[in-house]
Short mmCIF file of C-alpha atoms in Angstrom, two decimals:
data_model
loop_
_atom_site.label_atom_id
_atom_site.label_comp_id
_atom_site.label_asym_id
_atom_site.label_seq_id
_atom_site.Cartn_x
_atom_site.Cartn_y
_atom_site.Cartn_z
CA MET R 427 0.00 0.00 0.00
CA LYS R 428 2.80 2.39 1.01
CA PHE R 429 4.67 1.36 -2.12
CA ASN R 430 1.69 2.24 -4.36
CA LYS R 431 1.40 5.74 -2.86
CA LEU R 432 5.11 6.38 -3.34
CA PHE R 433 4.91 5.22 -6.96
CA LEU R 434 2.01 7.58 -7.69
CA ILE R 435 3.90 10.56 -6.22
CA LEU R 436 7.03 9.86 -8.29
CA ALA R 437 4.97 9.39 -11.46
CA SER R 438 3.20 12.74 -10.93
CA ILE R 439 6.54 14.59 -10.47
CA ALA R 440 7.91 13.05 -13.67
CA LEU R 441 4.78 14.07 -15.62
CA PHE R 442 5.02 17.71 -14.44
CA ALA R 443 8.71 17.86 -15.40
CA LEU R 444 7.94 16.55 -18.90
CA ILE R 445 5.18 19.16 -19.44
CA ALA R 446 7.50 21.99 -18.28
CA CYS R 447 10.21 20.97 -20.77
CA GLU R 448 7.77 20.96 -23.69
CA SER R 449 6.53 24.39 -22.66
CA ASP R 450 10.10 25.81 -22.71
CA ASN R 451 10.77 24.40 -26.21
CA SER R 452 7.51 25.97 -27.50
CA ASP R 453 8.58 29.47 -26.29
CA GLU R 454 11.89 29.29 -28.22
CA ILE R 455 10.10 28.59 -31.50
CA THR R 456 7.55 31.38 -31.04
CA TYR R 457 10.01 34.22 -30.23
CA THR R 458 12.72 33.83 -32.90
CA ASP R 459 14.18 37.05 -34.40
CA PRO R 460 12.47 38.26 -37.65
CA VAL R 461 14.34 37.66 -40.89
CA ALA R 462 14.01 40.09 -43.87
CA THR R 463 12.78 38.53 -47.05
CA ALA R 464 14.58 39.60 -50.23
CA ILE R 465 12.41 40.73 -53.16
CA PRO R 466 13.61 39.08 -56.35
CA ILE R 467 14.42 41.29 -59.33
CA THR R 468 13.12 39.96 -62.62
CA SER R 469 15.25 39.94 -65.72
CA ASP R 470 13.01 42.61 -67.36
CA ASP R 471 13.74 45.04 -64.50
CA THR R 472 17.47 44.63 -64.92
CA ASP R 473 17.34 45.49 -68.62
CA VAL R 474 15.15 48.67 -68.32
CA GLU R 475 16.89 52.00 -67.71
CA PRO R 476 15.48 54.30 -65.03
CA GLU R 477 12.62 56.44 -66.32
CA ILE R 478 14.48 59.73 -65.76
CA GLU R 479 17.19 58.72 -68.20
CA GLU R 480 14.91 58.72 -71.23
CA PRO R 481 14.07 62.48 -71.18
CA LEU R 482 17.66 63.27 -70.23
CA SER R 483 18.96 61.35 -73.22
CA LYS R 484 16.58 63.35 -75.45
CA VAL R 485 17.92 66.60 -74.06
CA ASP R 486 21.46 65.38 -74.76
CA ASP R 487 20.47 64.78 -78.37
CA ILE R 488 19.35 68.41 -78.67
CA VAL R 489 22.12 70.06 -76.66
CA ASP R 490 25.46 68.42 -77.33
CA ILE R 491 26.99 69.18 -73.94
CA ASP R 492 28.62 66.76 -71.52
CA PRO R 493 28.30 68.39 -68.12
CA GLU R 494 30.97 67.53 -65.60
CA PRO R 495 29.63 65.42 -62.74
CA THR R 496 29.32 67.06 -59.34
CA LEU R 497 29.35 65.47 -55.93
CA GLU R 498 26.11 67.23 -55.01
CA PRO R 499 23.23 68.52 -57.15
CA VAL R 500 23.58 72.22 -58.04
CA ALA R 501 20.48 74.45 -58.26
CA THR R 502 20.10 76.50 -61.45
CA ALA R 503 19.09 80.13 -60.88
CA ILE R 504 16.16 81.33 -63.00
CA PRO R 505 16.67 84.98 -64.06
CA ILE R 506 13.89 87.38 -63.07
CA ALA R 507 13.06 90.22 -65.42
CA SER R 508 13.79 93.67 -64.04
CA ASP R 509 10.17 94.80 -64.28
CA GLU R 510 9.19 91.92 -61.99
CA LEU R 511 11.64 93.20 -59.43
CA ASP R 512 10.61 96.84 -59.87
CA PRO R 513 6.90 97.47 -60.53
CA SER R 514 7.66 101.09 -61.44
CA SER R 515 9.91 100.14 -64.37
CA GLU R 516 6.98 100.20 -66.81
CA ILE R 517 6.15 103.74 -65.72
CA LYS R 518 9.78 104.82 -66.02
CA GLU R 519 9.99 103.35 -69.50
CA ALA R 520 6.92 105.35 -70.54
CA LEU R 521 8.35 108.53 -69.00
CA SER R 522 11.58 108.04 -70.95
CA LYS R 523 9.61 108.69 -74.15
CA VAL R 524 8.50 112.13 -72.95
CA GLU R 525 11.08 114.67 -74.10
CA ASN R 526 10.18 117.28 -71.48
CA ILE R 527 11.03 115.01 -68.53
CA ILE R 528 14.70 115.45 -67.60
CA ASP R 529 15.17 112.34 -65.44
CA PRO R 530 12.49 109.70 -66.10
CA ASP R 531 14.02 107.43 -63.45
CA ASN R 532 13.19 110.00 -60.79
CA ILE R 533 9.63 109.44 -59.61
CA SER R 534 10.14 111.06 -56.22
CA TRP R 535 10.17 114.78 -55.44
CA PRO R 536 11.40 117.27 -56.56
CA ARG R 537 10.93 116.63 -60.30
CA ASN R 538 12.60 118.52 -63.12
CA ILE R 539 11.04 119.24 -66.51
CA THR R 540 11.71 121.51 -69.47
CA VAL R 541 9.14 123.73 -71.15
CA ALA R 542 10.03 125.91 -74.15
CA GLY R 543 13.71 125.34 -73.40
CA ASN R 544 13.43 126.43 -69.77
CA GLU R 545 14.04 124.06 -66.86
CA ILE R 546 11.30 123.99 -64.23
CA VAL R 547 11.51 122.34 -60.82
CA ILE R 548 8.34 120.88 -59.30
CA GLU R 549 9.22 120.77 -55.60
CA GLU R 550 6.28 118.63 -54.44
CA ARG R 551 2.93 117.26 -55.52
CA PRO R 552 0.68 120.27 -56.20
CA ASP R 553 -2.47 120.55 -54.10
CA ASN R 554 -4.40 122.85 -56.45
CA VAL R 555 -4.34 122.49 -60.23
CA LEU R 556 -6.39 123.90 -63.10
CA THR R 557 -6.12 124.43 -66.85
CA ILE R 558 -7.20 127.10 -69.29
CA SER R 559 -7.48 124.64 -72.20
CA LEU R 560 -10.27 122.12 -72.82
CA GLY R 561 -7.84 119.47 -74.06
CA HIS R 562 -5.77 119.81 -70.89
CA ASP R 563 -9.01 119.68 -68.87
CA GLU R 564 -9.92 116.34 -70.43
CA ILE R 565 -6.49 114.86 -69.74
CA LEU R 566 -6.44 116.18 -66.17
CA PHE R 567 -9.82 114.61 -65.35
CA GLY R 568 -8.50 111.29 -66.67
CA ILE R 569 -5.74 111.21 -64.05
CA SER R 570 -7.12 113.30 -61.18
CA ASP R 571 -10.37 114.55 -59.63
CA ASP R 572 -11.87 117.49 -57.76
CA SER R 573 -9.71 116.77 -54.70
CA GLN R 574 -6.87 118.35 -56.71
CA ILE R 575 -8.63 120.11 -59.60
CA VAL R 576 -9.93 123.47 -58.35
CA GLY R 577 -11.52 124.83 -61.53
CA THR R 578 -12.23 124.20 -65.21
CA THR R 579 -12.77 126.05 -68.46
CA ILE R 580 -16.36 126.96 -69.24
CA PHE R 581 -16.21 124.55 -72.20
CA ALA R 582 -15.66 121.59 -69.88
CA GLN R 583 -19.11 122.08 -68.37
CA GLU R 584 -21.04 122.84 -71.55
CA GLU R 585 -23.73 120.48 -72.83
CA GLY R 586 -22.15 117.67 -74.82
CA SER R 587 -18.72 118.06 -73.20
CA ASN R 588 -16.79 114.82 -72.75
CA ILE R 589 -16.19 115.67 -69.08
CA LYS R 590 -19.41 117.51 -68.23
CA ASN R 591 -20.37 115.10 -65.44
CA LYS R 592 -16.87 114.98 -63.96
CA SER R 593 -16.43 118.75 -63.93
CA TYR R 594 -19.96 119.63 -62.85
CA GLY R 595 -20.11 122.04 -59.92
CA LEU R 596 -16.51 123.21 -60.02
CA PRO R 597 -15.72 126.92 -60.44
CA THR R 598 -15.20 127.98 -64.06
CA ILE R 599 -12.41 130.26 -65.17
CA THR R 600 -12.21 132.80 -67.98
CA THR R 601 -9.48 134.92 -69.54
CA ASP R 602 -9.90 137.30 -66.60
CA PRO R 603 -6.87 136.68 -64.32
CA GLU R 604 -9.01 137.27 -61.21
CA SER R 605 -11.13 134.19 -61.99
CA ILE R 606 -7.94 132.12 -61.74
CA ILE R 607 -6.14 133.90 -58.91
CA THR R 608 -9.06 133.50 -56.50
CA LEU R 609 -8.78 129.70 -56.83
CA ASP R 610 -5.18 129.81 -55.54
CA PRO R 611 -3.71 127.27 -58.00
CA ASP R 612 -0.21 125.88 -57.56
CA ILE R 613 0.01 125.02 -61.26
CA VAL R 614 -1.92 126.21 -64.31
CA PHE R 615 -1.76 124.30 -67.61
CA ALA R 616 -2.18 126.27 -70.83
CA ASP R 617 -1.90 125.67 -74.57
CA PRO R 618 0.32 127.76 -76.89
CA TYR R 619 -2.66 129.89 -77.94
CA ALA R 620 -3.34 131.29 -74.48
CA SER R 621 -3.23 135.05 -74.03
CA VAL R 622 0.32 136.31 -73.49
CA GLU R 623 -0.98 138.97 -71.11
CA LEU R 624 -2.80 136.35 -69.05
CA ILE R 625 0.28 134.12 -68.82
CA ASP R 626 2.49 137.07 -67.84
CA THR R 627 0.04 138.22 -65.16
CA LEU R 628 -0.15 134.77 -63.57
CA THR R 629 3.62 134.33 -63.71
CA ASP R 630 4.22 137.73 -62.10
CA LEU R 631 1.98 136.66 -59.22
CA GLY R 632 4.15 133.59 -58.62
CA ILE R 633 1.77 131.05 -60.17
CA LEU R 634 3.57 128.34 -62.13
CA VAL R 635 2.19 128.23 -65.67
CA ILE R 636 3.08 125.21 -67.82
CA GLN R 637 2.31 126.04 -71.43
CA THR R 638 2.55 123.05 -73.75
CA PRO R 639 1.05 122.01 -77.08
CA LEU R 640 -1.06 118.85 -77.29
CA ASN R 641 -0.33 116.14 -79.84
CA ASN R 642 -2.50 114.86 -82.69
CA ASP R 643 -1.40 111.22 -82.92
CA ILE R 644 -2.06 108.37 -80.47
CA SER R 645 1.50 107.99 -79.18
CA GLY R 646 1.69 111.74 -78.66
CA ARG R 647 -1.64 111.71 -76.84
CA LYS R 648 -0.28 109.11 -74.41
CA ASN R 649 2.86 111.18 -73.85
CA ASP R 650 0.63 114.15 -72.98
CA VAL R 651 -1.04 112.02 -70.31
CA TRP R 652 2.28 110.90 -68.84
CA PHE R 653 3.69 114.43 -68.81
CA MET R 654 0.74 115.92 -66.94
CA ALA R 655 0.67 112.95 -64.58
CA TYR R 656 4.38 113.40 -63.82
CA ILE R 657 3.84 117.06 -62.98
CA THR R 658 0.71 116.52 -60.88
CA GLY R 659 1.90 113.38 -59.09
CA ASN R 660 -0.67 110.99 -60.57
CA LEU R 661 1.47 108.33 -62.25
CA ASP R 662 -0.53 105.33 -61.00
CA GLN R 663 -3.75 106.88 -62.31
CA ALA R 664 -2.03 107.59 -65.63
CA GLN R 665 -0.96 103.97 -65.92
CA THR R 666 -4.56 102.85 -65.43
CA LEU R 667 -5.78 105.33 -68.04
CA ILE R 668 -3.11 104.31 -70.57
CA GLU R 669 -4.07 100.65 -70.13
CA ASP R 670 -7.68 101.59 -70.92
CA ILE R 671 -6.56 103.56 -73.97
CA ASP R 672 -4.44 100.66 -75.23
CA ASN R 673 -7.26 98.17 -74.67
CA LYS R 674 -9.66 100.31 -76.69
CA ILE R 675 -7.14 100.72 -79.49
CA ASN R 676 -6.62 96.94 -79.58
CA VAL R 677 -10.37 96.37 -79.85
CA LEU R 678 -10.60 98.77 -82.80
CA SER R 679 -7.51 97.26 -84.44
CA ASP R 680 -8.95 93.75 -84.22
CA ILE R 681 -12.09 94.95 -85.99
CA THR R 682 -10.29 96.85 -88.74
CA GLU R 683 -7.91 93.95 -89.43
CA ASN R 684 -10.78 91.51 -89.92
CA ASN R 685 -13.22 93.70 -91.84
CA ASN R 686 -13.21 95.81 -94.97
CA VAL R 687 -13.19 99.41 -93.76
CA LYS R 688 -11.04 100.90 -96.54
CA LYS R 689 -13.57 103.52 -97.58
CA LYS R 690 -12.60 106.98 -98.88
CA VAL R 691 -13.61 109.34 -96.07
CA LEU R 692 -13.69 113.15 -96.02
CA THR R 693 -14.40 115.41 -93.04
CA LEU R 694 -16.25 118.57 -93.96
CA SER R 695 -17.58 121.73 -92.32
CA TRP R 696 -18.72 125.14 -93.53
CA TRP R 697 -17.39 128.50 -92.32
CA ASP R 698 -17.88 130.77 -95.35
CA SER R 699 -16.09 128.03 -97.30
CA TYR R 700 -15.61 124.27 -97.33
CA TRP R 701 -13.17 123.18 -94.63
CA THR R 702 -11.54 119.77 -94.52
CA ALA R 703 -8.68 118.04 -92.67
CA GLY R 704 -5.58 116.53 -94.24
CA THR R 705 -2.27 115.05 -93.15
CA GLY R 706 -1.21 115.93 -89.60
CA SER R 707 -4.68 116.91 -88.43
CA THR R 708 -6.62 115.46 -85.52
CA GLU R 709 -9.27 114.20 -87.92
CA ASP R 710 -6.62 112.44 -90.00
CA SER R 711 -5.39 110.46 -86.98
CA ILE R 712 -8.97 109.44 -86.15
CA ILE R 713 -9.67 108.21 -89.68
CA ASN R 714 -6.42 106.26 -89.72
CA LEU R 715 -7.20 104.65 -86.36
CA ALA R 716 -10.54 103.49 -87.77
CA GLY R 717 -8.70 101.87 -90.68
CA ALA R 718 -10.29 104.07 -93.34
CA ILE R 719 -8.68 106.29 -96.00
CA ASN R 720 -8.53 110.05 -95.53
CA ILE R 721 -9.13 111.12 -99.11
CA ALA R 722 -7.96 114.66 -98.29
CA SER R 723 -4.54 113.36 -97.26
CA GLU R 724 -4.44 111.19 -100.39
CA ASN R 725 -4.88 114.39 -102.41
CA GLY R 726 -1.98 116.20 -100.77
CA ILE R 727 -4.00 118.32 -98.36
CA GLU R 728 -2.25 119.13 -95.09
CA SER R 729 -3.71 120.08 -91.72
CA ASN R 730 -7.06 121.92 -91.56
CA THR R 731 -7.68 124.09 -94.59
CA THR R 732 -10.25 125.29 -97.09
CA ILE R 733 -11.06 123.70 -100.44
CA ASP R 734 -13.21 124.83 -103.34
CA LYS R 735 -16.21 123.03 -104.76
CA GLU R 736 -14.26 121.68 -107.73
CA LYS R 737 -11.76 120.02 -105.39
CA LEU R 738 -14.58 118.51 -103.35
CA ILE R 739 -16.16 117.03 -106.47
CA SER R 740 -12.86 115.71 -107.86
CA MET R 741 -11.96 113.91 -104.61
CA ASN R 742 -15.33 112.12 -104.81
CA PRO R 743 -15.45 110.77 -101.22
CA GLU R 744 -17.48 107.65 -100.45
CA ILE R 745 -18.23 108.89 -96.93
CA ILE R 746 -18.63 112.52 -95.80
CA LEU R 747 -18.44 113.33 -92.10
CA ILE R 748 -19.75 116.70 -90.95
CA THR R 749 -17.71 117.67 -87.89
CA GLN R 750 -19.68 120.86 -87.29
CA SER R 751 -22.09 120.87 -84.35
CA VAL R 752 -25.80 121.33 -84.90
CA ALA R 753 -25.67 124.43 -82.70
CA TRP R 754 -23.12 125.95 -85.07
CA GLY R 755 -24.99 125.12 -88.27
CA GLY R 756 -24.10 121.48 -88.84
CA GLN R 757 -27.64 120.39 -89.72
CA ASP R 758 -28.11 123.32 -92.11
CA PHE R 759 -24.87 122.44 -93.87
CA TYR R 760 -25.95 118.79 -94.11
CA ASP R 761 -29.21 119.80 -95.79
CA GLN R 762 -27.43 122.18 -98.17
CA LEU R 763 -25.15 119.41 -99.46
CA PHE R 764 -28.17 117.47 -100.71
CA LEU R 765 -29.91 120.55 -102.09
CA ASP R 766 -26.92 121.57 -104.20
CA THR R 767 -27.47 119.66 -107.47
CA SER R 768 -23.91 120.37 -108.62
CA LEU R 769 -22.72 117.97 -105.89
CA SER R 770 -25.09 115.13 -106.77
CA SER R 771 -22.40 113.12 -108.59
CA ILE R 772 -20.34 112.70 -105.40
CA GLU R 773 -20.56 109.07 -104.22
CA ALA R 774 -21.27 109.99 -100.59
CA ILE R 775 -24.16 112.28 -101.53
CA LYS R 776 -25.51 110.00 -104.26
CA ASN R 777 -25.62 107.04 -101.84
CA ASN R 778 -26.80 109.05 -98.85
CA ASN R 779 -23.58 108.41 -96.92
CA VAL R 780 -23.27 111.81 -95.26
CA PHE R 781 -23.18 111.78 -91.45
CA LEU R 782 -23.20 114.30 -88.63
CA VAL R 783 -20.55 113.19 -86.13
CA ASN R 784 -19.80 114.24 -82.56
CA PRO R 785 -17.59 117.36 -82.78
CA ASN R 786 -16.41 116.85 -79.19
CA TRP R 787 -14.76 113.59 -80.30
CA TRP R 788 -13.49 114.83 -83.65
CA GLY R 789 -12.15 118.23 -82.68
CA THR R 790 -10.70 117.79 -79.21
CA LEU R 791 -6.98 117.48 -78.48
CA SER R 792 -7.02 114.51 -76.13
CA TYR R 793 -7.40 110.72 -76.02
CA TRP R 794 -11.18 111.22 -76.36
CA ASN R 795 -10.48 111.14 -80.13
CA ILE R 796 -10.58 107.34 -79.82
CA MET R 797 -14.34 107.66 -79.44
CA GLY R 798 -14.38 109.34 -82.86
CA ALA R 799 -12.65 106.31 -84.38
CA LYS R 800 -15.24 104.07 -82.75
CA GLN R 801 -18.02 106.22 -84.21
CA LEU R 802 -16.52 105.98 -87.70
CA ILE R 803 -16.23 102.18 -87.48
CA GLU R 804 -19.91 102.05 -86.51
CA ILE R 805 -20.65 104.02 -89.69
CA LEU R 806 -18.47 101.80 -91.88
CA LEU R 807 -19.68 98.45 -90.53
CA PRO R 808 -23.28 97.33 -89.93
CA ASP R 809 -22.59 95.51 -86.65
CA PRO R 810 -19.08 96.03 -85.24
CA GLU R 811 -20.05 94.69 -81.78
CA LEU R 812 -18.85 97.69 -79.79
CA ASP R 813 -21.66 97.83 -77.23
CA ASP R 814 -19.23 97.15 -74.37
CA PHE R 815 -16.59 99.59 -75.60
CA GLY R 816 -17.36 102.15 -72.89
CA GLY R 817 -16.06 105.68 -72.48
CA PHE R 818 -13.38 107.24 -70.31
#
């Protein structure tokens, strides 16, 4: 009996020892270190060049250069244009085309200009500015407003004026010096036809008078804008205006390049004789901008001058534009052209192609002339799609 109990105890101990050993062997198998598995490379992969080498080899075919290898990649600098570094460079380039500006790179104060051979120093941006010329008025209102403009010519506020709404309510000036002096201007702009006595009086009182002619052609018109903007300190506004001018010119150019507008055009008015406009006139630049032919220029006529009836008949225009306002007899002149039977052979009269045009667009000395070119294109073409052209 005692022997059986002892045998059972020894058997139990042996069983427990055997189980413990198996448990230890199981742990060693479970917790072995991980082994990385290699990814096989197929034979196709070994034969194919890296993707980047294909475009590089094509570049090498075009540019036969063997660059020397470097230990590290070297960045290639991309040059930046100067106008990207300096936003004012475009303005300075435009100013460089204006002869009267001494140093176009100087857009700070003071600024130096020349007028009629005399050097003038503008010490600072003027607070009060006015003009005694309608053309200068129109330019000034394109780059400034009544916070700086203290008065206008009476013509600026007349019915039909291009700037009537902009100038409305401002004091008007006349040739009487007192009408100008009371407005206390720092600078007065004038054209070459201004009264010498008026200019002398203002100058004697210490008022700076800048007397300059205004140009007839588009590039000259833009230079007029830049010059006045330089003097008045409104270069940013001038840049905006010039962009608008250029956009409008591009619109007109696109139309004239894609349509037949090569009609023989003649401007005409009556002041005790027939008046027309030839080479070098404002009207000539407008007709050219519209892509038409100024028949007066083709016949050797220069500037604004008179012609006789025989010359009018011999030029035989296809289009006649009456640049005379209705208030100054434009409608009466229109009617007379059709009543005069001796003119009935003229193409424009025979085909009823005589038109009254806006004299404020055709006679002014400013960028508003572009509106005259638009008006002529609308006469020459049935549907030029200029509804969104806008004004200034």
